[in-house]
Amino acid sequence: MLPRSRTMPSRIHHGVADERHDIRHYLEVEVQPKVSESEAINPQSNYSKCFDDDGRLKRTGNFWTSSSHIITAVIGSGVLSLAWAIAQLGWVAGPAVMVLFAFVNLYTSNLLAQCYRSGDPVTGQRNYTYMDAVKSYLGGRKVMLCGLIQYLNLFGVAIGYTIAASVSMMAIKRSNCFHSSGGKDPCHMSSNGFMITFGIIEILFSQIPDFDQVWWLSIVAAIMSFTYSTVGLGLGIGKVAGNGTFKGSLTGISIGTETHTGPVTSTQKLWRSLQALGAIAFAYSFSIILIEIQVIL
């Protein structure tokens, strides 16, 4: 004998037999809501809030994190050598080179910003790295060529940061030596130990997984950038205020000028000018990580 619920007649609702409702209820069949035509055409509207429009986890960057990344990249350690670079090139060539490199950096940044999405600038496919953008727009052997240039650039920037860090640490040690000896000891020392130490620290930090995703790291770096930039600016103002006038010349340090290492030769003048150009270019390395900053937004 069947259960009572299976033998009872269908329920009457406003005089209409609701047989289909009873069947769904007894068989426990869940009816899915009908998908509209617009939702079928645009499945992105049904994506979870945890995922982005390209299926990846939703990005968590905001105005503050991206600003800290930009400040860290723009106000890098290269600004510490700008005063020395201007002293080598002079008040004419120095600012002119800075304006030139700033224009080049602005131009390349705009190009990279436009290459962030392939096709449509709003709904196109995202390029998460510089090489993704090169692959989307160029392809072929140009990808290998641009990749080689990019890695050479990164290699040069890493060397620049290593040298800048070692020279800065050596300068602190020399300053302590000068103060302790009262200026009697020339305090000659090598920066090789500082370079090796800094390189080992870089290697160790590079092994930390997702080290670039630490949100507070760029904020700390931005604070440090403002700090040493302010220190450098304050020392420059203090130097000018102490002397009562600006020092330097329109063409920079001239040949034959006496320094603590002796008179400047023509070879040293050329070498220092090239070093100054490299120092200014090193200070304008913002665009190298522009696409990576766009990815977090």
CSV table of N, CA and C in Angstrom, one decimal, residues 9 11 13 21 26 35 55 61 65 96 98 121 126 129 141 149 160 167 172 179 208 220 223 237-238 260 274 287 289:
chain,number,residue,atom,x,y,z
A,9,PRO,N,-5.4,13.2,-3.5
A,9,PRO,CA,-5.5,13.9,-4.8
A,9,PRO,C,-4.7,15.2,-4.8
A,11,ARG,N,-3.7,19.0,-4.8
A,11,ARG,CA,-4.3,20.1,-4.1
A,11,ARG,C,-5.0,21.1,-5.0
A,13,HIS,N,-6.0,24.9,-5.8
A,13,HIS,CA,-5.6,26.3,-5.5
A,13,HIS,C,-6.4,27.2,-6.4
A,21,HIS,N,3.0,21.3,-9.3
A,21,HIS,CA,3.6,21.8,-8.0
A,21,HIS,C,3.8,20.6,-7.1
A,26,TYR,N,7.0,16.5,-4.3
A,26,TYR,CA,7.3,15.1,-3.8
A,26,TYR,C,8.6,14.6,-4.3
A,35,VAL,N,17.5,31.8,-17.3
A,35,VAL,CA,18.5,32.7,-17.6
A,35,VAL,C,18.1,33.6,-18.8
A,55,GLY,N,38.6,36.2,-14.7
A,55,GLY,CA,38.6,35.0,-14.1
A,55,GLY,C,39.7,34.8,-13.0
A,61,GLY,N,44.2,46.1,-4.7
A,61,GLY,CA,44.9,47.4,-4.7
A,61,GLY,C,44.0,48.6,-4.6
A,65,THR,N,47.8,52.2,-1.9
A,65,THR,CA,48.8,51.2,-2.2
A,65,THR,C,49.5,51.5,-3.5
A,96,ALA,N,69.2,70.4,-17.9
A,96,ALA,CA,68.7,70.1,-19.2
A,96,ALA,C,68.6,68.6,-19.4
A,98,MET,N,68.2,66.4,-16.9
A,98,MET,CA,67.1,66.0,-16.0
A,98,MET,C,65.7,66.2,-16.7
A,121,PRO,N,40.6,49.6,-24.8
A,121,PRO,CA,41.3,50.1,-23.6
A,121,PRO,C,40.5,49.9,-22.3
A,126,ARG,N,43.8,41.9,-20.2
A,126,ARG,CA,44.9,42.5,-19.4
A,126,ARG,C,46.2,41.9,-19.7
A,129,THR,N,52.2,41.6,-17.2
A,129,THR,CA,53.7,42.0,-17.2
A,129,THR,C,54.1,42.7,-18.4
A,141,ARG,N,59.9,37.1,-32.9
A,141,ARG,CA,61.2,37.2,-32.3
A,141,ARG,C,61.4,38.5,-31.5
A,149,ILE,N,66.4,42.8,-23.7
A,149,ILE,CA,66.6,44.2,-23.3
A,149,ILE,C,66.1,44.5,-21.9
A,160,GLY,N,73.0,49.0,-10.1
A,160,GLY,CA,73.0,50.4,-9.6
A,160,GLY,C,72.6,50.5,-8.2
A,167,VAL,N,77.9,52.3,-1.4
A,167,VAL,CA,78.5,53.7,-1.3
A,167,VAL,C,77.9,54.4,-0.1
A,172,ILE,N,78.6,56.5,5.5
A,172,ILE,CA,78.3,56.6,6.9
A,172,ILE,C,79.5,56.2,7.7
A,179,HIS,N,84.8,61.9,12.2
A,179,HIS,CA,84.5,62.5,13.5
A,179,HIS,C,85.3,62.0,14.6
A,208,ILE,N,61.8,34.9,-0.6
A,208,ILE,CA,60.5,35.0,0.2
A,208,ILE,C,59.3,35.0,-0.8
A,220,VAL,N,56.3,51.5,3.8
A,220,VAL,CA,57.5,51.8,4.5
A,220,VAL,C,58.6,52.3,3.6
A,223,ILE,N,57.9,56.0,2.9
A,223,ILE,CA,58.3,56.8,4.0
A,223,ILE,C,59.8,57.0,4.0
A,237,ILE,N,70.3,72.7,1.3
A,237,ILE,CA,69.9,74.1,1.8
A,237,ILE,C,70.9,74.6,2.9
A,238,GLY,N,71.3,73.7,3.8
A,238,GLY,CA,72.2,74.0,4.8
A,238,GLY,C,73.6,74.4,4.2
A,260,HIS,N,90.2,66.1,-3.5
A,260,HIS,CA,90.9,65.3,-2.5
A,260,HIS,C,91.7,64.2,-3.1
A,274,LEU,N,80.0,61.0,-17.8
A,274,LEU,CA,79.3,59.8,-18.1
A,274,LEU,C,78.6,59.2,-16.9
A,287,SER,N,59.1,53.9,-15.0
A,287,SER,CA,58.3,53.2,-16.0
A,287,SER,C,58.6,51.7,-16.0
A,289,ILE,N,58.3,49.5,-13.9
A,289,ILE,CA,57.4,48.7,-13.1
A,289,ILE,C,56.0,49.2,-13.2
